[in-house]
Amino acid sequence: MPGTAIVGLQWGDEAKGKIVDLLTEQNDIVVRYQGGANAGHTVVMEGKKFKLSLIPSGIFRSHVQSVIAGGVVLNPASILQEIDGLKEQGVEIGGNLMISDRAHTIFPWHFIEDGILDGLGGGEAIGTTQRGIGPCYRDKVGRSLAIRLGDFYKPDFKDRISHIVAAKNRSFTGLGIDIEPLDDRAIHEEYAGYGERLRSYVADTTNYLLDAVDADRRILFEGAQGSLLDIDHGTFPYVTSSNSSAVGISGGSGVPSHFLKKIIGIAKAYTTRVGGGPCPTELENDIGQKIRDRGNEYGTVTKRPRRCGWFDAVAVRYSARLGGVDALSIMLLDVLSGFDELQICTAYEIDGRKIEYFPSQAEELRKAMPIYETLGGWKEEIADVRNFTDLPENAKRYVKRIAEIVGRPVEIVSVGPDRVQTMFV
Ligand code: IMP
């Protein structure tokens, strides 16, 4: 089975959606396997803009099966909103969308917890997307207060909600949080309604994908967020609550990892980060602002301005190795036009020592001073260039240098959001 995966190699927002969209045509199935509605991207098709958060972009191709696998956390209201919005725009959604009955579901208490708990432990806040993602994953791991989508159709669904609401109300009171107690009946009524509307999409996606593997069908795995936000391997605690690096593909989808034949790592030609946590190459100056303006670096979901900086090759080399990445796709290279010089971070200096690996502790990374290699810039706008060989010499040199330092070939270079603004190297 030629399984292909797309994963972000930085802190998310690497424009993965564009590459997923490009590769969707060559696949039978597209799978989202982790995260929730904390991710978001816009797909432009024939001049029309479509906003996607949880639904794989395979939804635009009638021959492609879109699968939301069990590793995802699902907000029923927001996925229904997404489905309705796409249908209103003429997208056909029926049997071509499948949602795992194993997916854990986000309830109103998760939003409340996301709002109050971030930063409660002291120190810098994680700066979550406030979509209830972390609290839902926490309940999943804790088990006793968790509800999976498959539970919506069981006779004890109402009782489970009552039991959990009572526990959550007690916990809010205990924490001294002054809110109206949650109303189990109203929540049950609302969520039972969502369950009915979602019923036709709900399936055992693990079984479906294992059958697809046996039948040699082509599967594309679509990662959300970026590898450096991975709960186990990222810049903990300033991370998301799932395995957003390539290590999460098998766990989230149920497909054994040896079926993956190619992993494409997506990285911007520079660095961005949203929310809290260390980001060694961040530029809080005119250069950072120029990158932000040229790259329109404002969050799709939360509209927050993204923190911008030079390309961090130490970080990307780490996530490329962690993910077993075969090839790189360098995105938004056009944003870097107009600079006299460009910098690539090739190592860090921490406490006077030169470090070439990515530290495991956020406090260490916070102390890291980037050691830069300076490359010549280019003045020309490159959004209209269609062949790699036609790029300005310094742009080609920049991309090749990234490949050398990261230790992986660059196969794709993107110079704009449109499908045609893509070069295969
Ligand atoms: P959460 O995923 O909402 O819990 O947020 C945890 C951290 O991950 C915060 O720093 C968010 O800004 C970041 N994050 C979550 N989803 C995305 C994404 O899609 N792009 C970029 N950052 C994200």
Short mmCIF file of C-alpha atoms and ligand atoms in Angstrom, two decimals:
data_model
loop_
_atom_site.label_atom_id
_atom_site.label_comp_id
_atom_site.label_asym_id
_atom_site.label_seq_id
_atom_site.Cartn_x
_atom_site.Cartn_y
_atom_site.Cartn_z
CA MET A 1 0.00 0.00 0.00
CA PRO A 2 1.61 3.27 -1.03
CA GLY A 3 0.81 5.31 2.07
CA THR A 4 1.97 8.92 1.96
CA ALA A 5 2.03 11.35 4.85
CA ILE A 6 2.21 15.11 5.05
CA VAL A 7 3.54 16.51 8.32
CA GLY A 8 4.49 19.99 9.45
CA LEU A 9 8.09 20.31 10.63
CA GLN A 10 7.79 23.57 12.57
CA TRP A 11 5.20 24.98 14.98
CA GLY A 12 2.22 24.56 12.65
CA ASP A 13 0.75 26.72 9.89
CA GLU A 14 3.31 25.45 7.36
CA ALA A 15 0.69 25.52 4.55
CA LYS A 16 0.32 21.73 4.64
CA GLY A 17 -3.21 22.04 3.24
CA LYS A 18 -1.92 23.12 -0.14
CA ILE A 19 0.31 20.06 -0.54
CA VAL A 20 -2.41 17.75 0.79
CA ASP A 21 -4.75 19.24 -1.79
CA LEU A 22 -2.18 18.72 -4.58
CA LEU A 23 -1.56 15.08 -3.64
CA THR A 24 -5.18 14.21 -2.98
CA GLU A 25 -5.82 13.50 -6.66
CA GLN A 26 -3.30 10.67 -6.62
CA ASN A 27 -4.93 8.98 -3.62
CA ASP A 28 -8.09 7.03 -2.81
CA ILE A 29 -8.38 7.99 0.84
CA VAL A 30 -7.33 11.06 2.85
CA VAL A 31 -7.08 10.69 6.63
CA ARG A 32 -6.95 13.23 9.48
CA TYR A 33 -5.57 11.35 12.46
CA GLN A 34 -4.92 13.81 15.33
CA GLY A 35 -5.81 17.24 16.67
CA GLY A 36 -9.18 18.87 16.35
CA ALA A 37 -10.70 22.11 15.22
CA ASN A 38 -7.59 23.93 16.49
CA ALA A 39 -6.20 23.66 12.95
CA GLY A 40 -7.61 25.52 10.00
CA HIS A 41 -6.83 26.31 6.44
CA THR A 42 -8.35 27.87 3.39
CA VAL A 43 -8.52 26.03 0.08
CA VAL A 44 -8.99 28.10 -3.06
CA MET A 45 -10.70 26.19 -5.88
CA GLU A 46 -11.80 27.82 -9.10
CA GLY A 47 -11.76 31.22 -7.45
CA LYS A 48 -13.96 30.05 -4.53
CA LYS A 49 -12.63 30.05 -0.97
CA PHE A 50 -13.44 27.12 1.32
CA LYS A 51 -12.54 27.02 4.99
CA LEU A 52 -11.57 23.66 6.42
CA SER A 53 -10.84 22.83 10.00
CA LEU A 54 -11.35 19.13 10.57
CA ILE A 55 -12.62 17.77 7.28
CA PRO A 56 -9.81 16.53 5.01
CA SER A 57 -9.48 18.43 1.76
CA GLY A 58 -10.21 15.14 -0.04
CA ILE A 59 -13.83 16.19 0.38
CA PHE A 60 -13.56 18.24 -2.84
CA ARG A 61 -12.84 15.13 -4.96
CA SER A 62 -15.81 12.84 -5.43
CA HIS A 63 -13.66 9.71 -5.90
CA VAL A 64 -11.78 10.28 -2.64
CA GLN A 65 -12.91 8.94 0.74
CA SER A 66 -12.29 11.41 3.57
CA VAL A 67 -11.68 9.85 6.95
CA ILE A 68 -11.53 11.47 10.38
CA ALA A 69 -9.78 8.81 12.42
CA GLY A 70 -9.97 7.88 16.09
CA GLY A 71 -6.99 9.98 17.19
CA VAL A 72 -8.90 13.19 16.47
CA VAL A 73 -10.93 15.06 19.09
CA LEU A 74 -14.24 16.10 17.68
CA ASN A 75 -16.41 19.09 18.46
CA PRO A 76 -19.76 17.90 17.09
CA ALA A 77 -21.18 21.41 16.69
CA SER A 78 -18.19 22.69 14.79
CA ILE A 79 -17.95 19.73 12.41
CA LEU A 80 -21.66 20.07 11.63
CA GLN A 81 -21.11 23.74 10.96
CA GLU A 82 -18.22 22.85 8.66
CA ILE A 83 -20.33 20.26 6.83
CA ASP A 84 -23.25 22.70 6.45
CA GLY A 85 -20.97 25.49 5.22
CA LEU A 86 -19.36 23.28 2.59
CA LYS A 87 -22.74 21.92 1.45
CA GLU A 88 -24.06 25.47 1.07
CA GLN A 89 -21.11 26.13 -1.23
CA GLY A 90 -22.09 23.16 -3.38
CA VAL A 91 -19.70 20.52 -2.00
CA GLU A 92 -21.29 17.05 -1.92
CA ILE A 93 -20.91 15.37 1.46
CA GLY A 94 -22.41 11.97 2.12
CA GLY A 95 -20.79 8.55 2.12
CA ASN A 96 -17.50 10.19 1.14
CA LEU A 97 -17.01 11.37 4.74
CA MET A 98 -16.41 8.91 7.53
CA ILE A 99 -15.87 9.80 11.20
CA SER A 100 -14.45 7.35 13.71
CA ASP A 101 -16.71 6.08 16.47
CA ARG A 102 -13.51 6.05 18.56
CA ALA A 103 -13.00 9.82 18.28
CA HIS A 104 -13.30 11.55 21.65
CA THR A 105 -15.78 14.40 21.75
CA ILE A 106 -15.48 17.93 23.05
CA PHE A 107 -18.20 19.10 25.45
CA PRO A 108 -18.97 22.53 26.94
CA TRP A 109 -16.92 21.75 30.08
CA HIS A 110 -13.80 21.34 27.92
CA PHE A 111 -14.13 24.91 26.68
CA ILE A 112 -14.52 26.19 30.23
CA GLU A 113 -11.47 24.22 31.35
CA ASP A 114 -9.40 25.40 28.39
CA GLY A 115 -10.25 28.98 29.31
CA ILE A 116 -9.38 28.76 32.98
CA LEU A 117 -6.63 26.18 33.27
CA ASP A 118 -4.05 27.56 30.81
CA GLY A 119 -1.53 29.44 32.89
CA LEU A 120 -2.97 28.24 36.20
CA GLY A 121 0.21 26.25 36.79
CA GLY A 122 2.25 29.47 36.84
CA GLY A 123 4.76 30.71 34.29
CA GLU A 124 4.06 31.62 30.70
CA ALA A 125 0.64 30.58 29.39
CA ILE A 126 0.56 27.99 26.62
CA GLY A 127 -1.75 30.31 24.71
CA THR A 128 -4.06 27.57 23.45
CA THR A 129 -6.58 28.03 20.68
CA GLN A 130 -9.35 27.77 23.34
CA ARG A 131 -11.08 25.00 21.40
CA GLY A 132 -11.19 22.56 24.32
CA ILE A 133 -8.52 20.36 22.73
CA GLY A 134 -6.23 19.82 25.73
CA PRO A 135 -9.01 19.17 28.28
CA CYS A 136 -10.67 16.67 25.92
CA TYR A 137 -7.42 14.75 25.40
CA ARG A 138 -6.85 14.87 29.16
CA ASP A 139 -10.23 13.25 29.79
CA LYS A 140 -9.43 10.68 27.10
CA VAL A 141 -6.28 9.63 28.91
CA GLY A 142 -8.03 9.84 32.29
CA ARG A 143 -10.83 7.62 30.86
CA SER A 144 -13.50 7.96 33.56
CA LEU A 145 -14.90 11.31 32.32
CA ALA A 146 -14.50 10.71 28.58
CA ILE A 147 -17.14 10.31 25.89
CA ARG A 148 -16.37 8.94 22.44
CA LEU A 149 -18.55 9.53 19.43
CA GLY A 150 -19.66 5.89 19.50
CA ASP A 151 -21.04 6.47 23.03
CA PHE A 152 -23.65 8.89 21.65
CA TYR A 153 -25.64 5.91 20.37
CA LYS A 154 -25.59 3.82 23.53
CA PRO A 155 -28.55 3.55 25.93
CA ASP A 156 -26.59 5.02 28.83
CA PHE A 157 -25.51 8.20 26.97
CA LYS A 158 -27.82 10.41 29.02
CA ASP A 159 -26.64 8.89 32.30
CA ARG A 160 -23.00 9.30 31.32
CA ILE A 161 -23.55 12.98 30.67
CA SER A 162 -25.31 13.41 34.03
CA HIS A 163 -22.50 11.59 35.82
CA ILE A 164 -19.78 13.67 34.14
CA VAL A 165 -21.63 16.98 34.54
CA ALA A 166 -22.01 16.32 38.28
CA ALA A 167 -18.27 15.61 38.54
CA LYS A 168 -17.33 18.68 36.50
CA ASN A 169 -19.65 20.96 38.49
CA ARG A 170 -18.04 19.71 41.70
CA SER A 171 -14.60 20.32 40.27
CA PHE A 172 -15.46 23.87 39.17
CA THR A 173 -16.84 24.64 42.62
CA GLY A 174 -13.74 23.14 44.22
CA LEU A 175 -11.52 25.34 42.06
CA GLY A 176 -13.56 28.37 43.15
CA ILE A 177 -14.72 29.06 39.60
CA ASP A 178 -17.75 31.27 39.63
CA ILE A 179 -19.91 29.99 36.77
CA GLU A 180 -23.48 28.83 36.29
CA PRO A 181 -23.52 25.09 37.01
CA LEU A 182 -23.67 23.01 33.84
CA ASP A 183 -27.13 21.66 33.03
CA ASP A 184 -26.91 17.99 32.15
CA ARG A 185 -30.37 17.80 30.60
CA ALA A 186 -29.80 20.69 28.23
CA ILE A 187 -26.39 19.33 27.27
CA HIS A 188 -27.81 15.89 26.62
CA GLU A 189 -30.58 17.27 24.45
CA GLU A 190 -28.16 19.38 22.43
CA TYR A 191 -25.58 16.64 21.96
CA ALA A 192 -28.12 13.89 21.24
CA GLY A 193 -29.29 16.16 18.41
CA TYR A 194 -25.73 16.45 17.07
CA GLY A 195 -25.37 12.67 17.35
CA GLU A 196 -28.47 12.13 15.20
CA ARG A 197 -27.19 14.53 12.56
CA LEU A 198 -23.79 12.87 12.51
CA ARG A 199 -25.04 9.28 12.66
CA SER A 200 -24.67 8.49 8.95
CA TYR A 201 -20.97 9.46 8.96
CA VAL A 202 -19.98 7.46 12.03
CA ALA A 203 -18.04 4.25 11.40
CA ASP A 204 -15.22 2.04 12.60
CA THR A 205 -12.55 3.81 10.58
CA THR A 206 -9.71 1.65 11.93
CA ASN A 207 -11.28 -1.43 10.37
CA TYR A 208 -12.01 0.49 7.21
CA LEU A 209 -8.38 1.62 6.91
CA LEU A 210 -6.99 -1.85 7.66
CA ASP A 211 -9.22 -3.26 4.91
CA ALA A 212 -8.02 -0.47 2.61
CA VAL A 213 -4.42 -1.43 3.37
CA ASP A 214 -5.17 -5.07 2.50
CA ALA A 215 -6.82 -3.94 -0.73
CA ASP A 216 -3.72 -1.90 -1.67
CA ARG A 217 -5.60 1.37 -1.77
CA ARG A 218 -3.63 4.61 -1.78
CA ILE A 219 -3.90 6.49 1.49
CA LEU A 220 -2.79 10.06 2.24
CA PHE A 221 -2.32 10.99 5.89
CA GLU A 222 -2.83 14.66 6.68
CA GLY A 223 -1.07 15.91 9.80
CA ALA A 224 -2.35 18.92 11.72
CA GLN A 225 -0.22 21.44 13.68
CA GLY A 226 3.55 20.89 13.49
CA SER A 227 6.11 18.45 14.85
CA LEU A 228 7.47 20.94 17.39
CA LEU A 229 4.01 21.09 18.98
CA ASP A 230 4.03 17.31 19.53
CA ILE A 231 2.92 16.40 23.06
CA ASP A 232 5.84 13.96 23.55
CA HIS A 233 8.56 15.32 21.28
CA GLY A 234 7.82 19.04 21.01
CA THR A 235 8.63 22.03 23.19
CA PHE A 236 6.65 20.78 26.18
CA PRO A 237 4.58 22.23 27.85
CA TYR A 238 4.14 24.74 25.01
CA VAL A 239 2.66 22.14 22.72
CA THR A 240 -0.69 20.80 21.62
CA SER A 241 -2.13 17.68 23.27
CA SER A 242 -1.62 15.15 20.47
CA ASN A 243 1.28 13.57 18.60
CA SER A 244 1.44 16.14 15.85
CA SER A 245 4.74 14.84 14.48
CA ALA A 246 4.88 11.83 12.16
CA VAL A 247 5.04 9.53 15.20
CA GLY A 248 1.29 10.13 15.61
CA ILE A 249 0.20 8.69 12.27
CA SER A 250 -0.02 5.09 13.33
CA GLY A 251 -1.42 5.77 16.80
CA GLY A 252 -4.08 8.13 15.51
CA SER A 253 -5.20 6.16 12.47
CA GLY A 254 -4.55 2.55 13.47
CA VAL A 255 -2.54 1.90 10.28
CA PRO A 256 0.81 0.22 11.05
CA SER A 257 3.68 2.56 10.28
CA HIS A 258 5.53 0.18 7.96
CA PHE A 259 2.79 0.74 5.38
CA LEU A 260 3.95 4.33 5.00
CA LYS A 261 6.03 4.57 1.88
CA LYS A 262 6.72 8.28 1.84
CA ILE A 263 6.70 11.05 4.41
CA ILE A 264 6.85 14.60 3.15
CA GLY A 265 7.89 17.22 5.68
CA ILE A 266 6.45 20.67 5.15
CA ALA A 267 8.36 23.75 6.29
CA LYS A 268 8.04 27.42 5.63
CA ALA A 269 11.11 29.18 4.23
CA TYR A 270 11.19 31.00 7.58
CA THR A 271 9.83 30.29 11.08
CA THR A 272 6.50 31.13 12.69
CA ARG A 273 4.94 30.27 16.00
CA VAL A 274 1.57 31.15 17.59
CA GLY A 275 1.01 31.10 21.34
CA GLY A 276 3.59 30.84 24.10
CA GLY A 277 6.89 29.01 24.34
CA PRO A 278 10.45 29.47 23.11
CA CYS A 279 11.21 30.27 19.49
CA PRO A 280 14.96 30.93 19.18
CA THR A 281 14.95 32.67 15.80
CA GLU A 282 12.00 34.98 16.53
CA LEU A 283 12.60 38.55 15.33
CA GLU A 284 10.79 41.18 17.33
CA ASN A 285 11.85 43.92 14.94
CA ASP A 286 11.18 45.35 11.47
CA ILE A 287 12.41 42.20 9.77
CA GLY A 288 9.96 40.06 11.75
CA GLN A 289 7.17 42.52 10.94
CA LYS A 290 8.10 42.49 7.24
CA ILE A 291 7.86 38.69 7.18
CA ARG A 292 4.51 38.88 9.02
CA ASP A 293 3.12 41.40 6.55
CA ARG A 294 4.43 39.74 3.41
CA GLY A 295 3.37 36.28 4.61
CA ASN A 296 0.04 37.48 6.06
CA GLU A 297 1.03 35.69 9.22
CA TYR A 298 -2.15 35.91 11.25
CA GLY A 299 -3.87 32.78 12.64
CA THR A 300 -6.62 31.18 10.53
CA VAL A 301 -8.52 29.99 13.61
CA THR A 302 -7.74 32.62 16.23
CA LYS A 303 -6.51 35.54 14.03
CA ARG A 304 -3.58 36.03 16.41
CA PRO A 305 -0.48 37.62 14.85
CA ARG A 306 2.12 34.89 14.43
CA ARG A 307 5.61 35.30 15.84
CA CYS A 308 8.02 35.36 12.88
CA GLY A 309 11.74 34.77 12.43
CA TRP A 310 14.52 33.26 10.33
CA PHE A 311 14.57 29.63 9.27
CA ASP A 312 15.64 27.42 12.16
CA ALA A 313 17.47 24.50 10.57
CA VAL A 314 18.32 22.95 13.96
CA ALA A 315 14.61 22.62 14.73
CA VAL A 316 13.66 21.38 11.26
CA ARG A 317 16.54 18.88 11.12
CA TYR A 318 15.26 17.50 14.42
CA SER A 319 11.67 17.13 13.27
CA ALA A 320 12.72 15.70 9.89
CA ARG A 321 14.75 13.02 11.67
CA LEU A 322 12.04 12.40 14.26
CA GLY A 323 9.44 11.89 11.55
CA GLY A 324 11.57 9.76 9.24
CA VAL A 325 10.92 12.40 6.62
CA ASP A 326 11.94 11.43 3.07
CA ALA A 327 11.64 14.80 1.37
CA LEU A 328 10.98 18.44 2.14
CA SER A 329 8.49 20.86 0.75
CA ILE A 330 9.57 24.48 1.26
CA MET A 331 6.61 26.83 1.41
CA LEU A 332 6.15 30.59 1.04
CA LEU A 333 9.59 31.19 -0.46
CA ASP A 334 8.10 34.27 -2.20
CA VAL A 335 7.72 35.96 1.21
CA LEU A 336 11.52 36.27 1.42
CA SER A 337 11.91 38.41 -1.73
CA GLY A 338 13.29 41.88 -1.10
CA PHE A 339 15.78 41.16 1.68
CA ASP A 340 19.47 42.08 1.17
CA GLU A 341 20.55 39.14 3.27
CA LEU A 342 18.90 36.06 4.74
CA GLN A 343 19.92 34.09 7.80
CA ILE A 344 19.62 30.38 8.50
CA CYS A 345 20.09 29.18 12.06
CA THR A 346 22.55 26.28 11.92
CA ALA A 347 23.28 25.81 15.64
CA TYR A 348 22.46 27.31 19.05
CA GLU A 349 24.65 28.77 21.70
CA ILE A 350 23.40 27.76 25.16
CA ASP A 351 25.34 28.88 28.25
CA GLY A 352 28.40 29.58 26.09
CA ARG A 353 28.35 26.16 24.43
CA LYS A 354 27.60 25.46 20.77
CA ILE A 355 24.74 22.97 20.45
CA GLU A 356 23.67 21.37 17.18
CA TYR A 357 20.77 19.33 18.51
CA PHE A 358 17.29 20.44 19.56
CA PRO A 359 17.09 20.56 23.40
CA SER A 360 14.47 18.44 25.17
CA GLN A 361 13.72 21.12 27.78
CA ALA A 362 11.86 24.33 26.94
CA GLU A 363 13.98 26.24 29.49
CA GLU A 364 17.15 25.25 27.61
CA LEU A 365 15.62 26.28 24.29
CA ARG A 366 14.59 29.59 25.83
CA LYS A 367 18.27 30.32 26.52
CA ALA A 368 19.35 29.35 23.00
CA MET A 369 21.02 32.09 20.99
CA PRO A 370 20.83 31.29 17.30
CA ILE A 371 24.11 30.91 15.41
CA TYR A 372 23.42 32.09 11.91
CA GLU A 373 24.81 31.49 8.48
CA THR A 374 24.24 34.51 6.24
CA LEU A 375 23.18 34.07 2.63
CA GLY A 376 22.58 36.63 -0.08
CA GLY A 377 18.99 37.68 -0.69
CA TRP A 378 17.15 38.45 -3.92
CA LYS A 379 15.09 41.46 -4.90
CA GLU A 380 12.80 40.03 -7.58
CA GLU A 381 9.25 38.91 -6.80
CA ILE A 382 9.10 35.18 -7.57
CA ALA A 383 5.37 34.42 -7.28
CA ASP A 384 5.17 33.93 -11.06
CA VAL A 385 8.18 31.62 -11.40
CA ARG A 386 7.12 28.11 -12.38
CA ASN A 387 10.43 26.24 -12.73
CA PHE A 388 13.02 25.87 -10.01
CA THR A 389 15.81 26.60 -12.50
CA ASP A 390 14.22 29.99 -13.27
CA LEU A 391 14.44 31.23 -9.67
CA PRO A 392 17.05 33.91 -8.86
CA GLU A 393 20.43 32.29 -8.13
CA ASN A 394 20.31 33.29 -4.47
CA ALA A 395 16.83 31.79 -4.04
CA LYS A 396 18.08 28.47 -5.45
CA ARG A 397 21.15 28.66 -3.23
CA TYR A 398 18.94 29.33 -0.19
CA VAL A 399 16.74 26.28 -0.85
CA LYS A 400 19.73 24.02 -1.57
CA ARG A 401 21.43 25.15 1.62
CA ILE A 402 18.32 24.28 3.64
CA ALA A 403 18.35 20.80 2.10
CA GLU A 404 22.04 20.38 2.97
CA ILE A 405 21.73 21.48 6.58
CA VAL A 406 18.49 19.63 7.25
CA GLY A 407 19.86 16.56 5.49
CA ARG A 408 16.83 15.86 3.31
CA PRO A 409 16.17 16.65 -0.36
CA VAL A 410 13.78 19.46 -1.23
CA GLU A 411 11.24 18.09 -3.69
CA ILE A 412 8.65 20.85 -3.71
CA VAL A 413 9.00 24.64 -3.56
CA SER A 414 5.89 26.80 -3.21
CA VAL A 415 5.74 30.50 -4.10
CA GLY A 416 2.07 31.26 -3.47
CA PRO A 417 -1.27 29.79 -2.43
CA ASP A 418 -2.42 28.78 -5.91
CA ARG A 419 -1.83 25.23 -7.15
CA VAL A 420 0.13 26.55 -10.12
CA GLN A 421 2.57 28.36 -7.83
CA THR A 422 4.30 25.07 -7.07
CA MET A 423 7.62 23.77 -8.40
CA PHE A 424 8.72 20.16 -8.32
CA VAL A 425 12.48 20.14 -7.91
P1 IMP B 1 -4.21 23.86 21.66
O1 IMP B 1 -3.89 22.91 20.55
O2 IMP B 1 -5.43 24.69 21.36
O3 IMP B 1 -4.25 23.21 23.00
O4 IMP B 1 -2.99 24.93 21.75
C1 IMP B 1 -1.70 24.54 22.20
C2 IMP B 1 -0.61 25.27 21.42
O5 IMP B 1 -0.60 24.79 20.08
C3 IMP B 1 -0.80 26.78 21.33
O6 IMP B 1 0.48 27.39 21.33
C4 IMP B 1 -1.45 26.97 19.97
O7 IMP B 1 -1.19 28.26 19.45
C5 IMP B 1 -0.76 25.89 19.18
N1 IMP B 1 -1.57 25.43 18.05
C6 IMP B 1 -2.63 24.60 18.08
N2 IMP B 1 -3.11 24.39 16.85
C7 IMP B 1 -2.32 25.09 16.02
C8 IMP B 1 -2.29 25.23 14.60
O8 IMP B 1 -3.09 24.68 13.85
N3 IMP B 1 -1.31 26.05 14.13
C9 IMP B 1 -0.39 26.65 14.92
N4 IMP B 1 -0.38 26.52 16.24
C10 IMP B 1 -1.33 25.74 16.78
#
